């Protein structure tokens, strides 16, 4: 693939459910994969930056994995809470020949709604 | 301040007028980026500054858009002769040194509406 793609586009879960979503990116000239959480009227919040194949990162109930050989990353939320409702974005630096600076190409995002 | 600060938060302007959007990055961050998100679109890159220089301006959509950075700190994005398609949220971001493996911190954005 030549772009950053996310699925699903939106997700509705009940409080307490665990959920996960996917980010796909070009596996060639890979430098980094960034995950953000963006709530309405707030700044996108950096969750993780991942650079190594097989990387796993965790922040509270949120974790992420990275597979650079096949070009995908998963974000997991354990025991979803209403305050987890937000748009989750992934991004990677993509350009011809690769880029080593933070010129990010973003996916369209996954809109998560957690119902009480 | 502790984070990336942008002003104004909201701006409504008439078509054809010029607008200036300001960004104060995190102190000590040499890399600064501008992105925007138009309605129904994803976040798109506009320009990258390293210090006061802009090695990558490839995302600026037309010559009506320009940006500068002074003192290695504050940046201003200027849109001349605004058009309705310029309506978007304009986000500024900064990172410690521009390496793609470092965290990039975003401001809350300037919401621009052109009427």
Short mmCIF file of C-alpha atoms in Angstrom, two decimals:
data_model
loop_
_atom_site.label_atom_id
_atom_site.label_comp_id
_atom_site.label_asym_id
_atom_site.label_seq_id
_atom_site.Cartn_x
_atom_site.Cartn_y
_atom_site.Cartn_z
CA UNK A 1 0.00 0.00 0.00
CA UNK A 2 1.10 3.57 -0.62
CA UNK A 3 -0.93 5.27 2.07
CA UNK A 4 -1.88 4.96 5.72
CA UNK A 5 -5.20 3.20 6.17
CA UNK A 6 -7.24 2.59 9.29
CA UNK A 7 -10.11 0.25 10.03
CA UNK A 8 -12.80 0.26 11.04
CA UNK A 9 -13.94 3.79 10.27
CA UNK A 10 -16.11 3.85 13.39
CA UNK A 11 -16.82 1.60 16.32
CA UNK A 12 -19.49 1.55 18.99
CA UNK A 13 -18.84 -0.52 22.12
CA UNK A 14 -20.33 -0.87 25.59
CA UNK A 15 -18.52 0.26 28.70
CA UNK A 16 -16.25 -2.54 29.86
CA UNK A 17 -15.76 -4.08 26.42
CA UNK A 18 -12.27 -4.51 25.05
CA UNK A 19 -11.67 -3.36 21.52
CA UNK A 20 -8.98 -3.07 18.91
CA UNK A 21 -8.41 -1.37 15.60
CA UNK A 22 -5.91 -1.56 12.79
CA UNK A 23 -3.48 0.74 11.02
CA UNK A 24 -1.83 -0.32 7.74
CA UNK A 25 1.15 1.49 6.27
CA UNK A 26 3.83 0.97 3.60
CA UNK A 27 6.41 -1.51 4.87
CA UNK A 28 9.21 -0.16 2.67
CA UNK A 29 11.37 2.75 3.91
CA UNK A 30 9.72 2.51 7.33
CA UNK A 31 10.85 5.00 9.98
CA UNK A 32 8.16 5.26 12.64
CA UNK A 33 4.51 4.77 13.45
CA UNK A 34 2.64 7.28 15.62
CA UNK A 35 -0.69 6.80 17.41
CA UNK A 36 -2.81 9.74 18.57
CA UNK A 37 -6.11 10.18 20.39
CA UNK A 38 -8.09 13.24 19.32
CA UNK A 39 -11.06 14.42 21.31
CA UNK A 40 -13.32 17.15 19.99
CA UNK A 41 -12.06 20.69 20.74
CA UNK A 42 -8.80 19.37 22.16
CA UNK A 43 -5.33 18.85 20.75
CA UNK A 44 -4.40 15.44 19.36
CA UNK A 45 -2.76 13.58 22.24
CA UNK A 46 0.32 11.51 21.44
CA UNK A 47 -0.16 7.94 22.65
CA UNK A 48 2.78 6.03 21.21
CA UNK A 49 5.69 6.32 18.81
CA UNK A 50 6.91 2.96 17.63
CA UNK A 51 10.00 2.31 15.55
CA UNK A 52 11.09 -1.33 15.93
CA UNK A 53 9.48 -4.41 14.41
CA UNK A 54 7.76 -6.38 17.16
CA UNK A 55 7.52 -3.34 19.41
CA UNK A 56 4.77 -3.43 22.02
CA UNK A 57 3.89 -0.36 24.04
CA UNK A 58 1.41 0.15 26.86
CA UNK A 59 -0.14 3.18 28.54
CA UNK A 60 -2.70 2.30 31.17
CA UNK A 61 -5.47 0.32 29.50
CA UNK A 62 -4.20 1.12 25.99
CA UNK A 63 -1.54 -0.89 24.21
CA UNK A 64 -0.16 -1.12 20.70
CA UNK A 65 1.83 -3.57 18.62
CA UNK A 66 3.91 -3.06 15.50
CA UNK A 67 4.75 -5.30 12.54
CA UNK A 68 6.98 -3.40 10.13
CA UNK A 69 7.59 -6.38 7.80
CA UNK A 70 3.92 -6.68 6.89
CA UNK A 71 3.07 -3.03 7.51
CA UNK A 72 0.46 -2.99 10.26
CA UNK A 73 -0.09 -1.87 13.83
CA UNK A 74 -2.89 -2.74 16.23
CA UNK A 75 -4.20 -0.52 19.01
CA UNK A 76 -5.98 -2.27 21.88
CA UNK A 77 -8.17 -0.75 24.59
CA UNK A 78 -8.96 -3.00 27.54
CA UNK A 79 -12.15 -2.38 29.52
CA UNK A 80 -13.33 0.63 27.49
CA UNK A 81 -14.66 3.63 29.42
CA UNK A 82 -16.87 6.48 28.12
CA UNK A 83 -13.88 8.82 28.45
CA UNK A 84 -12.07 6.71 25.84
CA UNK A 85 -14.52 8.01 23.23
CA UNK A 86 -12.42 9.86 20.67
CA UNK A 87 -10.93 9.59 17.20
CA UNK A 88 -7.82 7.43 17.14
CA UNK A 89 -5.30 8.35 14.46
CA UNK A 90 -2.20 6.61 13.24
CA UNK A 91 0.47 8.26 11.12
CA UNK A 92 3.78 7.45 9.51
CA UNK A 93 6.37 9.43 7.56
CA UNK A 94 5.88 8.44 3.93
CA UNK A 95 7.44 9.90 0.84
CA UNK A 96 9.41 8.71 -2.15
CA UNK A 97 12.67 7.42 -0.76
CA UNK A 98 11.42 7.68 2.77
CA UNK A 99 11.81 10.58 5.18
CA UNK A 100 13.62 10.73 8.46
CA UNK A 101 11.75 13.76 9.79
CA UNK A 102 8.28 14.10 11.17
CA UNK A 103 6.35 14.79 7.99
CA UNK A 104 3.48 12.51 8.85
CA UNK A 105 0.88 10.96 6.60
CA UNK A 106 -2.23 10.32 8.68
CA UNK A 107 -4.90 7.70 8.32
CA UNK A 108 -8.54 8.77 8.27
CA UNK A 109 -8.96 7.69 11.87
CA UNK A 110 -11.20 5.32 13.81
CA UNK A 111 -14.04 7.04 15.68
CA UNK A 112 -14.64 5.18 18.93
CA UNK A 113 -17.82 5.68 20.93
CA UNK A 114 -18.10 3.96 24.29
CA UNK A 115 -21.67 3.75 25.59
CA UNK A 116 -22.26 3.75 29.38
CA UNK B 1 3.71 27.41 28.40
CA UNK B 2 3.90 23.68 28.75
CA UNK B 3 2.34 22.80 25.42
CA UNK B 4 1.98 24.09 21.87
CA UNK B 5 -0.11 27.25 21.88
CA UNK B 6 -2.10 28.54 18.91
CA UNK B 7 -4.08 31.68 18.28
CA UNK B 8 -6.72 32.56 17.43
CA UNK B 9 -8.75 29.54 18.51
CA UNK B 10 -11.50 30.47 16.10
CA UNK B 11 -11.57 32.87 13.20
CA UNK B 12 -14.43 33.77 10.88
CA UNK B 13 -13.33 35.82 7.90
CA UNK B 14 -14.86 37.07 4.70
CA UNK B 15 -13.78 35.59 1.39
CA UNK B 16 -10.91 37.57 -0.05
CA UNK B 17 -9.49 38.77 3.27
CA UNK B 18 -6.05 37.80 4.58
CA UNK B 19 -5.63 35.87 7.82
CA UNK B 20 -2.68 35.17 10.09
CA UNK B 21 -2.49 32.17 12.38
CA UNK B 22 0.09 32.06 15.13
CA UNK B 23 1.91 29.16 16.78
CA UNK B 24 4.06 29.09 19.91
CA UNK B 25 5.86 25.74 20.02
CA UNK B 26 7.15 23.99 23.11
CA UNK B 27 10.22 25.81 24.37
CA UNK B 28 13.42 24.23 23.05
CA UNK B 29 11.78 22.36 20.17
CA UNK B 30 13.65 23.02 16.96
CA UNK B 31 11.16 21.30 14.66
CA UNK B 32 7.79 22.89 13.91
CA UNK B 33 5.03 21.65 11.61
CA UNK B 34 1.76 22.98 10.25
CA UNK B 35 -1.05 20.60 9.34
CA UNK B 36 -4.68 21.15 8.45
CA UNK B 37 -7.87 19.15 8.41
CA UNK B 38 -10.68 20.19 6.11
CA UNK B 39 -14.23 18.89 6.55
CA UNK B 40 -14.39 15.24 5.65
CA UNK B 41 -10.66 15.02 5.01
CA UNK B 42 -7.76 13.61 6.98
CA UNK B 43 -4.98 15.59 8.54
CA UNK B 44 -2.63 16.84 5.83
CA UNK B 45 0.90 18.16 6.09
CA UNK B 46 1.54 21.76 5.06
CA UNK B 47 5.09 22.79 6.01
CA UNK B 48 8.06 21.78 8.17
CA UNK B 49 10.49 24.15 9.88
CA UNK B 50 13.86 23.21 11.32
CA UNK B 51 14.93 26.28 13.23
CA UNK B 52 13.96 29.26 11.09
CA UNK B 53 14.39 27.38 7.81
CA UNK B 54 11.65 25.54 5.95
CA UNK B 55 13.25 22.56 4.19
CA UNK B 56 9.86 21.16 3.21
CA UNK B 57 7.04 23.41 2.00
CA UNK B 58 5.59 20.78 -0.28
CA UNK B 59 2.17 20.68 1.41
CA UNK B 60 1.27 24.35 0.96
CA UNK B 61 -1.75 24.16 -1.37
CA UNK B 62 -1.17 27.36 -3.31
CA UNK B 63 0.94 30.51 -3.42
CA UNK B 64 -1.71 32.21 -1.28
CA UNK B 65 -0.27 30.28 1.65
CA UNK B 66 2.99 31.27 3.29
CA UNK B 67 4.64 30.69 6.64
CA UNK B 68 7.58 32.00 8.54
CA UNK B 69 9.33 31.25 11.78
CA UNK B 70 11.41 33.74 13.71
CA UNK B 71 13.91 33.31 16.54
CA UNK B 72 13.61 29.56 16.21
CA UNK B 73 10.33 29.85 18.05
CA UNK B 74 7.06 31.51 17.00
CA UNK B 75 5.63 30.71 13.60
CA UNK B 76 2.96 32.49 11.58
CA UNK B 77 0.90 30.92 8.82
CA UNK B 78 -0.57 33.51 6.48
CA UNK B 79 -3.38 32.88 4.02
CA UNK B 80 -3.94 35.65 1.50
CA UNK B 81 -7.20 36.28 -0.34
CA UNK B 82 -8.98 33.52 1.56
CA UNK B 83 -11.34 31.20 -0.29
CA UNK B 84 -14.14 29.05 1.11
CA UNK B 85 -12.09 25.91 0.51
CA UNK B 86 -9.55 27.26 3.02
CA UNK B 87 -12.05 26.60 5.82
CA UNK B 88 -10.40 24.03 8.06
CA UNK B 89 -8.74 23.50 11.40
CA UNK B 90 -5.08 24.46 11.18
CA UNK B 91 -2.88 22.55 13.60
CA UNK B 92 0.62 23.44 14.65
CA UNK B 93 2.97 20.85 16.12
CA UNK B 94 6.51 20.72 17.42
CA UNK B 95 9.13 18.13 18.30
CA UNK B 96 12.51 18.24 19.97
CA UNK B 97 14.66 17.82 16.87
CA UNK B 98 12.58 16.68 13.89
CA UNK B 99 13.59 13.01 13.93
CA UNK B 100 10.59 10.94 12.90
CA UNK B 101 10.95 8.63 15.89
CA UNK B 102 10.38 11.44 18.38
CA UNK B 103 7.01 12.44 19.76
CA UNK B 104 5.30 15.26 17.88
CA UNK B 105 3.12 17.46 20.10
CA UNK B 106 0.10 19.24 18.67
CA UNK B 107 -1.72 22.41 19.64
CA UNK B 108 -5.49 22.69 19.88
CA UNK B 109 -5.71 24.24 16.44
CA UNK B 110 -7.08 27.38 14.88
CA UNK B 111 -10.55 26.82 13.42
CA UNK B 112 -10.91 28.96 10.31
CA UNK B 113 -14.24 29.61 8.63
CA UNK B 114 -14.33 31.59 5.39
CA UNK B 115 -17.76 32.99 4.59
#
